[in-house]
C-alpha positions as a printed NumPy array, in Angstrom:
array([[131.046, 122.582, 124.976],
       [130.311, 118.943, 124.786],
       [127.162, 118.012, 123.339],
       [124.128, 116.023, 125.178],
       [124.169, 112.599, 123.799],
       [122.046, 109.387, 124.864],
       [122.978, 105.959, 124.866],
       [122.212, 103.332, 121.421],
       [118.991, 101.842, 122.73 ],
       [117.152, 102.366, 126.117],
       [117.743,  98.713, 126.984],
       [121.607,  98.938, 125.892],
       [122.692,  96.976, 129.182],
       [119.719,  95.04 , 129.405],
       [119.289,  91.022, 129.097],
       [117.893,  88.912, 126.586],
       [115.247,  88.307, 128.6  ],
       [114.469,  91.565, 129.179],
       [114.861,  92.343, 125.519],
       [112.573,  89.526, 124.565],
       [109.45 ,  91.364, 127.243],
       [110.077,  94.239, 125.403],
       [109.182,  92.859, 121.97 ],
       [106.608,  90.944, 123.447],
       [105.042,  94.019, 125.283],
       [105.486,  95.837, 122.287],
       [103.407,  93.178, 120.492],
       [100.564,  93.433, 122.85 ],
       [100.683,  96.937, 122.834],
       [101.021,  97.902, 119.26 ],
       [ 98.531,  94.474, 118.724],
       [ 95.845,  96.503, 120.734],
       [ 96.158,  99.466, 118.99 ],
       [ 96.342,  97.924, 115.396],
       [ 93.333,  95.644, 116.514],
       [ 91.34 ,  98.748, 117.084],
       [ 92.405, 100.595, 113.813],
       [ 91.999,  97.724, 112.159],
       [ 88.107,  97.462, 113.083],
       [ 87.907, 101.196, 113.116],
       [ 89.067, 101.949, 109.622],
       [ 87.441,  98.807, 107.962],
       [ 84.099, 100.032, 109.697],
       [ 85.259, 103.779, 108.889],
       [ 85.372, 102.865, 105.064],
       [ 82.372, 100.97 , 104.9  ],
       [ 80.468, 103.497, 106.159],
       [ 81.763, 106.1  , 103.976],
       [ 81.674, 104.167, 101.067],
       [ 77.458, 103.279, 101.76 ],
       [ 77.393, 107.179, 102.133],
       [ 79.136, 108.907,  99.488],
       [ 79.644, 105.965,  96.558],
       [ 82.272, 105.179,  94.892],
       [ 83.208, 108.117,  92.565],
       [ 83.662, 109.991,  95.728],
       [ 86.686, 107.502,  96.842],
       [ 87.68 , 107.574,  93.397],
       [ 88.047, 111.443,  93.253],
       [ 90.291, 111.626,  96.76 ],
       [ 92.269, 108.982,  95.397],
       [ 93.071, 110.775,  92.53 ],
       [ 94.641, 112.938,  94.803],
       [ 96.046, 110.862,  97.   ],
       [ 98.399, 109.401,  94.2  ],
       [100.24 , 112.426,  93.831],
       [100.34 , 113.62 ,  97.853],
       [102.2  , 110.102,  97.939],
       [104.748, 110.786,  95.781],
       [105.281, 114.413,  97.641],
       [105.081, 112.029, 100.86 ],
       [107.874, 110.358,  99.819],
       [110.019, 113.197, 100.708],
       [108.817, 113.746, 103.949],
       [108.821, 110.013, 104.927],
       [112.904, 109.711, 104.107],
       [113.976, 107.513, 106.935],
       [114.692, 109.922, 109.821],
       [112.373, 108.693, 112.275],
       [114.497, 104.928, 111.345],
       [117.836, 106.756, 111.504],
       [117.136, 108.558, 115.332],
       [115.957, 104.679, 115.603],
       [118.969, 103.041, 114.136],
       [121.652, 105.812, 114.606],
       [124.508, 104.816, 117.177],
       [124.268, 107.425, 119.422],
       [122.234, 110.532, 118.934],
       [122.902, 114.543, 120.245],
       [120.535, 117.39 , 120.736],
       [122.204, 119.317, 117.474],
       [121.507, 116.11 , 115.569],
       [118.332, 115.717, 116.75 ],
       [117.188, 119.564, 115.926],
       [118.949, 119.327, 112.683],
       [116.289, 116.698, 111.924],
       [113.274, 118.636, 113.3  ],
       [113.742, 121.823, 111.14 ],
       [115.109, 119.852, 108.089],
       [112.153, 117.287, 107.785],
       [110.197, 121.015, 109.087],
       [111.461, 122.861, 105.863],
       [110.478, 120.067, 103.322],
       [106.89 , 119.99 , 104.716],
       [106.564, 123.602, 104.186],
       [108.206, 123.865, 100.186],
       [105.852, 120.521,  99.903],
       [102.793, 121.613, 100.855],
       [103.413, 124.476,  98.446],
       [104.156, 122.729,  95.732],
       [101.041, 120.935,  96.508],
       [ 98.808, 124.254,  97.102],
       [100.09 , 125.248,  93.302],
       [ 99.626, 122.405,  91.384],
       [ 96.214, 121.602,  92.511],
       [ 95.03 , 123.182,  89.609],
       [ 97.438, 120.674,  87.367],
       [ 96.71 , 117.941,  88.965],
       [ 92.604, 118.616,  88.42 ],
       [ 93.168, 118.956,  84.409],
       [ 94.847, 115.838,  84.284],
       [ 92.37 , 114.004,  85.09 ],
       [ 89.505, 115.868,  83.631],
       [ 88.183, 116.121,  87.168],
       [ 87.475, 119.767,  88.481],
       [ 86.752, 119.113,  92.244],
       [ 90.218, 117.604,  92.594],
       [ 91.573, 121.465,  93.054],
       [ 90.178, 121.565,  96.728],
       [ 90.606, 118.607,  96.995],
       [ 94.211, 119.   ,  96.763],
       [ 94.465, 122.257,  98.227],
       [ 93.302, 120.878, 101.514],
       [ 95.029, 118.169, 101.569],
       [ 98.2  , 119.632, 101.579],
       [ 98.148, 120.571, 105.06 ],
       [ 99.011, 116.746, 105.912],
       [102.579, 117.691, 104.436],
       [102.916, 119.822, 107.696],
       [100.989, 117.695, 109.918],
       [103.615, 114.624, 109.062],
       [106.712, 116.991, 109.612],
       [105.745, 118.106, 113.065],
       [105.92 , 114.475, 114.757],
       [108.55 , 112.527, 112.701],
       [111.631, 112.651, 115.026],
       [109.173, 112.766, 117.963],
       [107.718, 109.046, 116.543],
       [111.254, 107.939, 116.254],
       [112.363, 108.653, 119.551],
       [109.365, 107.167, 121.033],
       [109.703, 103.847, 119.032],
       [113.632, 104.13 , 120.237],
       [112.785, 104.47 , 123.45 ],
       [110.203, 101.168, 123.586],
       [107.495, 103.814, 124.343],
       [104.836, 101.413, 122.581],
       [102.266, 101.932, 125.394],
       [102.618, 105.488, 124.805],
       [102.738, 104.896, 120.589],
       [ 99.149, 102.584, 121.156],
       [ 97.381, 105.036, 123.247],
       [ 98.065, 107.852, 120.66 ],
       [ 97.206, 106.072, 117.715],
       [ 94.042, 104.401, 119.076],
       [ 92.666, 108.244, 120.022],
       [ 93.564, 109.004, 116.68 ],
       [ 91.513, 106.713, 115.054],
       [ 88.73 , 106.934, 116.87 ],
       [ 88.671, 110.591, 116.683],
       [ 89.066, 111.013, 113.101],
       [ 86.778, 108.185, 111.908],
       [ 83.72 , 109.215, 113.949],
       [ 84.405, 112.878, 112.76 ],
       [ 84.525, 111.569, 109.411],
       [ 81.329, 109.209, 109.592],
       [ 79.492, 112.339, 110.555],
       [ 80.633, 114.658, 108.108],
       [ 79.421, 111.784, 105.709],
       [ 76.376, 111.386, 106.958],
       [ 75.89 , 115.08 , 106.819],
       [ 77.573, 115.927, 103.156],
       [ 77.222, 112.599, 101.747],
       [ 80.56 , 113.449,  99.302],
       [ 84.394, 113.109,  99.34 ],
       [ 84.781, 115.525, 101.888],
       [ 84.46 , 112.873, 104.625],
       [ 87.61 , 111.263, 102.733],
       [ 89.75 , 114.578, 103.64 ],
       [ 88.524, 115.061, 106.799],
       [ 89.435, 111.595, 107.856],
       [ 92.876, 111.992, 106.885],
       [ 93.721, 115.595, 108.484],
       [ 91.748, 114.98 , 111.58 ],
       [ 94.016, 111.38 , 112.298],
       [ 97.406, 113.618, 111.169],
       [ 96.211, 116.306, 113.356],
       [ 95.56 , 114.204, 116.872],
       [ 98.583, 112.147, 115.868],
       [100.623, 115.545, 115.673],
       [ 99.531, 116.664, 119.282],
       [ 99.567, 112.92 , 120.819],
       [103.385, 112.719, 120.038],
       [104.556, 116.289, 120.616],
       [102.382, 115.759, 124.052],
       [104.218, 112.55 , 125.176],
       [107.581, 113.211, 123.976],
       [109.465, 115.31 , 126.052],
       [111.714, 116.368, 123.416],
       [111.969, 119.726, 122.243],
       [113.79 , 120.899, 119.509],
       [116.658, 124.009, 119.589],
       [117.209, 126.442, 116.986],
       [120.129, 124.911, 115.668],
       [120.98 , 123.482, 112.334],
       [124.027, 121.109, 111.978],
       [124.544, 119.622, 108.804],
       [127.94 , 118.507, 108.546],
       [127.005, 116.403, 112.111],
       [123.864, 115.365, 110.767],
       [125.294, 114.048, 107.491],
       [125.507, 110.343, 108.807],
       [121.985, 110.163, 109.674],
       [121.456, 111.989, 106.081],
       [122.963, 109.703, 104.303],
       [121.15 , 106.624, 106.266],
       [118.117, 108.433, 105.211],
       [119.047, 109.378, 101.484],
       [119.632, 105.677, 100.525],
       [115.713, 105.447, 102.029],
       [114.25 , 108.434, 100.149],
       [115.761, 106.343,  96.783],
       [114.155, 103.541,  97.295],
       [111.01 , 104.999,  98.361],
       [110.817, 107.339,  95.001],
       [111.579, 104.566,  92.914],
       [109.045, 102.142,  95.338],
       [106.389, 104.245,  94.298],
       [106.514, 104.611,  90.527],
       [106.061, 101.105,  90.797],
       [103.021, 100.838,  93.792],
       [101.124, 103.626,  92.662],
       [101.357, 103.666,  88.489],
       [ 97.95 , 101.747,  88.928],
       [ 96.146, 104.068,  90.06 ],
       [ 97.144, 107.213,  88.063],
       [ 96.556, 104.51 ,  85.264],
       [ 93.03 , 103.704,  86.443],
       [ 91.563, 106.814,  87.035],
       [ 92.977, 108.775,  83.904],
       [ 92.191, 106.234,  81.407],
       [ 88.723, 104.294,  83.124],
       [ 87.589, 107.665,  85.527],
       [ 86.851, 107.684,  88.823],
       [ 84.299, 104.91 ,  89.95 ],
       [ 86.591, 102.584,  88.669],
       [ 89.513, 103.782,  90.305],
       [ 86.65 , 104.001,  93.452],
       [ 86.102, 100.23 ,  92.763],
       [ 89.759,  99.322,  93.075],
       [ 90.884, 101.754,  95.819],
       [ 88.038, 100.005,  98.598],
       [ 88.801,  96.511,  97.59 ],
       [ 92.731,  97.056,  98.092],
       [ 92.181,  99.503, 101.207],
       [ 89.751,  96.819, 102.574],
       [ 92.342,  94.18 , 102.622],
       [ 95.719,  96.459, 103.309],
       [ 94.422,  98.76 , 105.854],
       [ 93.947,  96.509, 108.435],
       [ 96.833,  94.294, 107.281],
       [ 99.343,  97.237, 106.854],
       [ 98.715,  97.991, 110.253],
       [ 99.688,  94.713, 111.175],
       [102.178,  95.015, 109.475],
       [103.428,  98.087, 110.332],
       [103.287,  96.643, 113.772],
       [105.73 ,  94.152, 112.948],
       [108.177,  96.432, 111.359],
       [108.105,  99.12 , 114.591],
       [108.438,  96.699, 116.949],
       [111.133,  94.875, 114.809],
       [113.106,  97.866, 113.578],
       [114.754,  98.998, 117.142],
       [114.835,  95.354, 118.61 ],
       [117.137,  93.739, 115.966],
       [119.012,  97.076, 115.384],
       [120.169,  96.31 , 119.087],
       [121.132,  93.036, 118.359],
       [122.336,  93.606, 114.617],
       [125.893,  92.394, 115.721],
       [124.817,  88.629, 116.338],
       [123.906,  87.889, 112.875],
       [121.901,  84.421, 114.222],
       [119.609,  86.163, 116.716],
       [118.092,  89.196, 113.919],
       [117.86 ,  85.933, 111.655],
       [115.886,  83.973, 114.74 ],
       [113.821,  86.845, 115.898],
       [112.624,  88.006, 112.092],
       [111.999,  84.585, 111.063],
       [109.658,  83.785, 114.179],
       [107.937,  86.882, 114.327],
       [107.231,  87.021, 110.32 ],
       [106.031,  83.206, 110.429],
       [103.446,  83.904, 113.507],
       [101.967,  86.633, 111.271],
       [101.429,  84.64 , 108.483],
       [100.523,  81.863, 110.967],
       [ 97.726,  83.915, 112.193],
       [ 96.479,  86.817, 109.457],
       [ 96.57 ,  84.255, 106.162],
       [ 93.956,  82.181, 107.121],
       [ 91.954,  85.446, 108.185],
       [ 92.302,  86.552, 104.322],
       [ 91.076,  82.467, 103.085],
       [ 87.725,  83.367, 104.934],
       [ 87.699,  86.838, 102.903],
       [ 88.053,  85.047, 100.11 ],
       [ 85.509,  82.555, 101.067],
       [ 82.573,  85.022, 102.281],
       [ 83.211,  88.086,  99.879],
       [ 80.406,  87.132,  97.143],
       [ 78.08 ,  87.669,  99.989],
       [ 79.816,  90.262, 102.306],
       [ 80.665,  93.045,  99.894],
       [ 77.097,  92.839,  98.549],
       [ 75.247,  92.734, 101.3  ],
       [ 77.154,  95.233, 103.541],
       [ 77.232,  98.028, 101.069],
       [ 75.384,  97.946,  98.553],
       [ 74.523,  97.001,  94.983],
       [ 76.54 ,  99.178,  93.608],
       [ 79.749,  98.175,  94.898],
       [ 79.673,  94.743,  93.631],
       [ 81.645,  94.972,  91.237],
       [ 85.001,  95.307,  93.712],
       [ 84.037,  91.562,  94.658],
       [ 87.051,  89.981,  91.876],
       [ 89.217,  93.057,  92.545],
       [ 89.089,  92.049,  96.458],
       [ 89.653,  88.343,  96.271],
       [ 92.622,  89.133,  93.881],
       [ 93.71 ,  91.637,  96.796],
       [ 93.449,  89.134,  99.712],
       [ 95.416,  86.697,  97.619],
       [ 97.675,  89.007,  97.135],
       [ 97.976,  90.183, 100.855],
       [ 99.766,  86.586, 101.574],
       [102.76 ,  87.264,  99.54 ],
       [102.916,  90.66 , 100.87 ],
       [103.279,  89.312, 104.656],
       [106.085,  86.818, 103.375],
       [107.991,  89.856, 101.668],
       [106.978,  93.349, 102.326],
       [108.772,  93.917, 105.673],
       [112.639,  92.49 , 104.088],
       [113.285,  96.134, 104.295],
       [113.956,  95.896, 108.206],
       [116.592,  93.503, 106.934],
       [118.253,  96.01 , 105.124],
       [118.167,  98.567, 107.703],
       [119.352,  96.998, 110.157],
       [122.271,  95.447, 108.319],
       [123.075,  98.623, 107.251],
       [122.46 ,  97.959, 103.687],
       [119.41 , 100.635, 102.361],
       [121.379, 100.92 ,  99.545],
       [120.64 ,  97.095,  98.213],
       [117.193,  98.16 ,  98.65 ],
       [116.926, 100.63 ,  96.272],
       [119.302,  98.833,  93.874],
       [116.309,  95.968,  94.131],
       [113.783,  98.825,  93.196],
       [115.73 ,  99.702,  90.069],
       [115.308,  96.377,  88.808],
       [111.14 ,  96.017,  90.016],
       [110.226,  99.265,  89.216],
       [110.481,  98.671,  84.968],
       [108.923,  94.588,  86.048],
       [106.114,  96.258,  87.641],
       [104.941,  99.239,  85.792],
       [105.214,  96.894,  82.281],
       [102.741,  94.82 ,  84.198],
       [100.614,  97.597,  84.994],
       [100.573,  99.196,  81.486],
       [ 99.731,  95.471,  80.083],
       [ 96.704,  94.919,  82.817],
       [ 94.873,  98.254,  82.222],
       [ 93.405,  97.188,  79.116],
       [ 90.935,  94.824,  81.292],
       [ 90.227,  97.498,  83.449],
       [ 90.578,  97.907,  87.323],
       [ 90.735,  93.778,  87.605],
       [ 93.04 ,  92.802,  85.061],
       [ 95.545,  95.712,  86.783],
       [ 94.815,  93.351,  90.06 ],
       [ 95.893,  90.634,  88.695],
       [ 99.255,  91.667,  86.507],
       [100.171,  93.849,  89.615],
       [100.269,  90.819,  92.152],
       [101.497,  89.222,  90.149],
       [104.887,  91.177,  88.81 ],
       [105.111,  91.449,  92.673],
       [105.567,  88.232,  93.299],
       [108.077,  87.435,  90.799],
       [110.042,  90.203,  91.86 ],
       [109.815,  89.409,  95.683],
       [111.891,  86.831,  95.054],
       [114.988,  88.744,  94.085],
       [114.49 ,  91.047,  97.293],
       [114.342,  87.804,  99.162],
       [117.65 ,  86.825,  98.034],
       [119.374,  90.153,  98.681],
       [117.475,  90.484, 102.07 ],
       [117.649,  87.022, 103.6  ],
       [121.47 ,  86.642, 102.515],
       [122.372,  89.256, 104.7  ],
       [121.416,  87.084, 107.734],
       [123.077,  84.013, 106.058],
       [119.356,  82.383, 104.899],
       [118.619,  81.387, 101.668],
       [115.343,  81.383,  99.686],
       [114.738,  78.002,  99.743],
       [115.281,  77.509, 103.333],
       [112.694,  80.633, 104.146],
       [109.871,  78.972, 102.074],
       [110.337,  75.898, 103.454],
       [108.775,  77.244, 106.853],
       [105.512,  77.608, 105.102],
       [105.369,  73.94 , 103.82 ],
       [102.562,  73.329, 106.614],
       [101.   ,  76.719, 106.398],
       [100.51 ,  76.287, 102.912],
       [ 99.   ,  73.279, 103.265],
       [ 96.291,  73.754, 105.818],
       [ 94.997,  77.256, 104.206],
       [ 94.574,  74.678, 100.718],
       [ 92.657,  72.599, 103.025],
       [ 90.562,  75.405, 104.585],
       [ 89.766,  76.938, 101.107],
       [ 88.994,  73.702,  99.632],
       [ 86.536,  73.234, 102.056],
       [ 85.236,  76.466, 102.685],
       [ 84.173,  76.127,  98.762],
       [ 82.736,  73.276,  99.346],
       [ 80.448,  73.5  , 102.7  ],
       [ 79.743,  77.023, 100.414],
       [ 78.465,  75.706,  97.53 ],
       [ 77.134,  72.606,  98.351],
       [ 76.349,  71.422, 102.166],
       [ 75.637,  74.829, 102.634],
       [ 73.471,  76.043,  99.582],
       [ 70.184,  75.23 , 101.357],
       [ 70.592,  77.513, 103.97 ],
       [ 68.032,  80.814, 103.177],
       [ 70.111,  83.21 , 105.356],
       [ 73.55 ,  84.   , 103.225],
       [ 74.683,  85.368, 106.976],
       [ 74.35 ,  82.315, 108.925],
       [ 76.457,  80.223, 105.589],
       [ 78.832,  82.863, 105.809],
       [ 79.56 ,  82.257, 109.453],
       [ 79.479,  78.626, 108.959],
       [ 81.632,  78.543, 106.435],
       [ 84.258,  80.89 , 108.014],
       [ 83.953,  79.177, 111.478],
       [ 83.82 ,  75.777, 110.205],
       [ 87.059,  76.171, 107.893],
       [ 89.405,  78.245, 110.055],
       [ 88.727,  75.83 , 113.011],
       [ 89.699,  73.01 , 110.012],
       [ 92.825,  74.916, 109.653],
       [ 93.539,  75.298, 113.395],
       [ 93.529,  71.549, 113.869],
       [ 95.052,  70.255, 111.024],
       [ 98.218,  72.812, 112.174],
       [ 98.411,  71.687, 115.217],
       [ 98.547,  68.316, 113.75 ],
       [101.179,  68.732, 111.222],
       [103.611,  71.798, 112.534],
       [104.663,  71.147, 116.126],
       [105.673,  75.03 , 115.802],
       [102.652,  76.694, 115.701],
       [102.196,  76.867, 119.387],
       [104.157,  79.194, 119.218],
       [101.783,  81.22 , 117.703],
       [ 98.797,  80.567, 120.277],
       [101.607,  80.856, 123.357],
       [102.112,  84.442, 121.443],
       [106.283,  84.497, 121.811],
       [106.068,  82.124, 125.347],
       [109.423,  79.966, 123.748],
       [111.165,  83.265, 121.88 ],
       [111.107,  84.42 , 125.617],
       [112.27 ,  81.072, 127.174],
       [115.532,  80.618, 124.709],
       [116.51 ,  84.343, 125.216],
       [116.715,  83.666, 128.854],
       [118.608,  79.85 , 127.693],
       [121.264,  81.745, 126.381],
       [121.249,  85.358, 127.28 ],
       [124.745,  87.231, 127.501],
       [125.43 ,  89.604, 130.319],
       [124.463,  92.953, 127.7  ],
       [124.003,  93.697, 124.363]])
C-alpha cells in the first residue's frame, strides 16, 4: 500500500509574493510573541532574582549545565529535518515521534540516577532534587518536537505565537508566586516545567497530527542522517558554550555562577528569542527557495541586517543605563553582575551578526561543515575559558566573547561561501551601523556623566540618556544608510522585489 505523503512546503506552488507575506506574517507573528516573552521573562527573572538571591540561580544552574548536555540529544534536528525534508510520509513521521519518544525516556533516567553525581560534584547537596525534578523536561521536550516542526513547515506561526505567549505567561506568573511564597530555587524549576508542560499541550492541541505505532528505520534514515550531522555539532557546540559555567560554579560556588547566569540570561533571553524568531521563520522560507542560490543570499542578508538594525542599539542603551538599572531594580546585592552584563550586551552584537549561519548550512544541505567548524572552536573556546576563570565570573566574560569572535569568523567563511558571499562583503553592510551605535555610545557617556550628572533622580538621567542617544542614532541612520527604511517599512521593499521578479512557482 502506498504511503500518505505531503507536498515540500505548504506554499510549494505559491508566488514570490505570496512567499514574501508569509515571512512577513511570520515576522509579525513570531515578533508578537517574542515581544511578550521577551518582557515576560526579563520581568520573570527580575522578580525571582529580588526573591530568592543569587545562590538560588546559581544552584539551578548548576543543574541546568548538565540537563543541556542530555538536551542535546533530544534537540538533534528532527523538528529541522520534517522542516527541511523533501517530502515527508506518515511512517516517517511516526518513526520520528517514538524515536525522539525513546531518547526522552533513557534521558530522563539517566538524569533521575545521576542526580546524586551531579550534587557531589559540586559540593552542593540540594542539587539532587533539583535534578531529579528536572528531568521530567526530557519528556516534556520529546512529546512536541515533530508536532513544532510540522507547524513551523506548515507557516502555522499564528498558531506557534499564540502557544508560546500562553506559555509564558502561565509559567512565569506560576513561578513569581511560588517565589514569593518559598523565596528559594524552586521557583527556578517550576518555571521551566510549567512553560515545557503548556508548550507540550499547546502543540499536541493545534497539530492535528497523530502519530501510528509504526517504526521505520531504514525509511527514516535520510531524515536520520540530516539530523545526526546536527546532534555533532550540537555535542561539540556545547563543550564549548557551557564549559563556563561548570567552570564557575565548581571552582568560585554558586553566587558567582548566580552573578554570571542573570547578567547573560538578562541580555540572551530576550535576544535569543529574537533570534530564534529569525531562524524559524528563516529555516522553512529559504529551504523553499534553496535552489536559487541569489534569493537565500538576499532574503538572509536583509532579514539578519534589520535585526541588527533594530536590537544593537537596544543593547548600547543597556550598556549605557546598567550602573544604575541593575542596582536599583534588584538590589544591592546583585551589583556585582553590572561588568559581567555590559561584557554580555557587547557581546550580544557579534552574536546577531553570527549565531544564526547555521540556517545557512541547513539549508544548503551542508550540517556537516558545521560541525567540522565546531571541531576547530570547541579547543579555541574552552582554552579561553580555562585562561579567564582565574579572574573569576568577569574575566570568563571577557575571554569567552572574545574566543567567539575570533572564531565567528571562520564559520562566516564556511557559511556565507555557500551562498557565493564573502566575509568582507558581509561586514561591509554594517559600515553605517557601526558607526551610528559609536556615535550613540559616545554620547550616551557623555550626556551621562557630564550634562546629565546634576540631575538628583538616576531614573529620569537614565531615560534621558537612553531616549536622547537612540533618537541620535535613528537620525544619523537615516542620514547616512539610505537602507535602513527598510527596517522602519518592516520588509515593505523585500515584498515589492519578490513581486518585481516573481516566477510562476517555486
Amino acid at each position: 500500500m502506498e504511503d500518505k505523503t505531503e507536498p515540500r512546503h505548504e506554499f510549494a506552488h505559491r508566488s514570490d509574493l505570496d512567499v514574501g507575506r508569509t515571512l512577513f506574517g511570520g515576522f509579525s507573528w513570531r515578533g508578537t510573541a517574542e515581544l511578550v516573552r521577551q518582557v515576560g521573562s526579563a520581568l520573570t527573572l527580575l522578580l525571582i532574582a529580588y526573591l530568592v538571591g543569587p545562590v538560588a540561580f546559581g544552584i539551578v544552574g548548576m543543574t541546568d549545565v548538565f540537563l543541556q548536555f542530555l538536551n542535546v540529544f533530544i534537540q538533534i534536528g528532527f523538528d529541522a529535518a520534517v522542516i527541511q525534508r523533501e517530502r515527508l510520509d506518515t511512517k516517517v513521521l511516526s518513526s520520528l515521534f517514538w524515536i525522539n519518544i525513546g531518547m526522552g525516556l533513557v534521558l530522563a533516567g539517566i538524569c533521575a540516577v545521576a542526580a546524586p553525581q551531579l550534587s557531589r560534584f559540586y559540593h552542593e547537596p540540594q542539587l539532587t532534587s533539583v535534578a531529579t525534578f528536572l528531568s521530567a523536561s526530557f519528556v516534556l521536550q520529546s512529546l512536541s518536537v515533530v508536532q513544532r516542526g510540522l507547524l513551523n513547515r506548515q507557516m502555522a506561526f499564528r498558531t506557534l505565537a499564540i502557544i508560546d505567549i500562553l506559555a509564558t505567561i502561565l509559567s512565569s506568573v506560576l513561578a513569581v508566586v511560588v517565589a514569593w511564597i518559598d523565596g528559594s530555587y524552586w521557583s527556578l524549576v517550576v518555571l521551566q516545567l510549567t512553560k515545557l508542560s503548556v508548550l507540550a499541550v499547546g502543540l499536541w492541541v493545534a497539530s492535528p497530527w497523530r502519530p501510528g505505532f509504526v517504526i521505520d528505520i531504514r525509511n527514516s534514515l535520510d531524515s536520520l542522517r540530516f539530523s545526526g550531522n546536527i546532534l555533532i555539532f550540537n555535542t561539540l557546540n556545547f563543550f564549548a558554550t557551557r564549559l563556563d559555567v561548570i567552570l564557575i560554579g565548581r571552582i568560585l560556588g554558586a553566587e558567582e555562577l548566580g552573578f554570571y547566569l542573570l547578567a547573560n540570561r538578562l541580555v540572551f533571553t530576550p535576544l535569543g528569542q529574537i533570534l530564534n524568531v529569525l531562524e524559524g521563520i528563516l529555516l522553512p522560507i529559504l529551504s523553499a527557495v534553496q535552489e536559487r542560490i541569489e534569493r537565500v543570499r538576499e532574503i538572509y542578508l536583509t532579514a539578519i541586517l534589520s535585526v541588527f538594525k533594530s536590537v544593537a542599539p537596544l543593547l548600547v542603551a543597556t550598556i549605557l543605563i546598567a550602573p544604575i538599572a541593575i542596582q536599583l531594580r534588584i538590589a544591592e546585592e546583585w551589583a556585582p553582575i553590572v561588568p559581567i552584563f555590559i561584557v554580555w550586551s557587547i557581546g550580544g552584537m557579534r552574536r546577531i551578526m553570527t549565531s544564526r549561519l547555521g540556517v545557512l548550512y541547513l539549508v544548503m544541505k551542508r550540517p556537516d561543515l558545521q560541525w567540522k567548524f565546531q571541531l576547530i572552536s570547541t579547543p579555541v573556546v574552552a582554552t579561553a575559558i580555562l585562561m579567564g576563570v582565574r579572574w573569576g565570573a568577569l574575566g570568563v566574560a571577557i575571554t569567552f566573547n572574545v574566543a567567539q569572535l575570533l572564531t565567528s569568523l571562520i564559520s562566516m567563511y564556511l557559511a556565507l561561501g555557500l551562498v557565493g558571499m564573502g566575509i568582507g562583503s558581509y561586514l561591509w553592510q554594517y559600515r553605517y551601523a557601526v558607526v551610528a551605535l559609536s556615535f550613540q555610545y559616545f554620547l550616551g557617556y557623555f550626556l551621562a556623566k557630564f550634562a546629565l550628572g546634576w540631575l538628583m533622580s538616576p531614573y529620569i538621567t537614565g531615560v534621558l540618556v537612553v531616549f536622547s542617544s537612540f533618537t541620535a542614532y535613528v537620525l544619523l541612520m537615516l542620514t547616512l544608510d539610505s537602507q535602513f527604511v527598510r527596517v522602519l517599512t518592516a520588509g515593505h521593499t523585500m515584498l515589492r522585489r519578490m513581486w518585481q521578479d516573481r516566477p510562476v512557482s517555486i
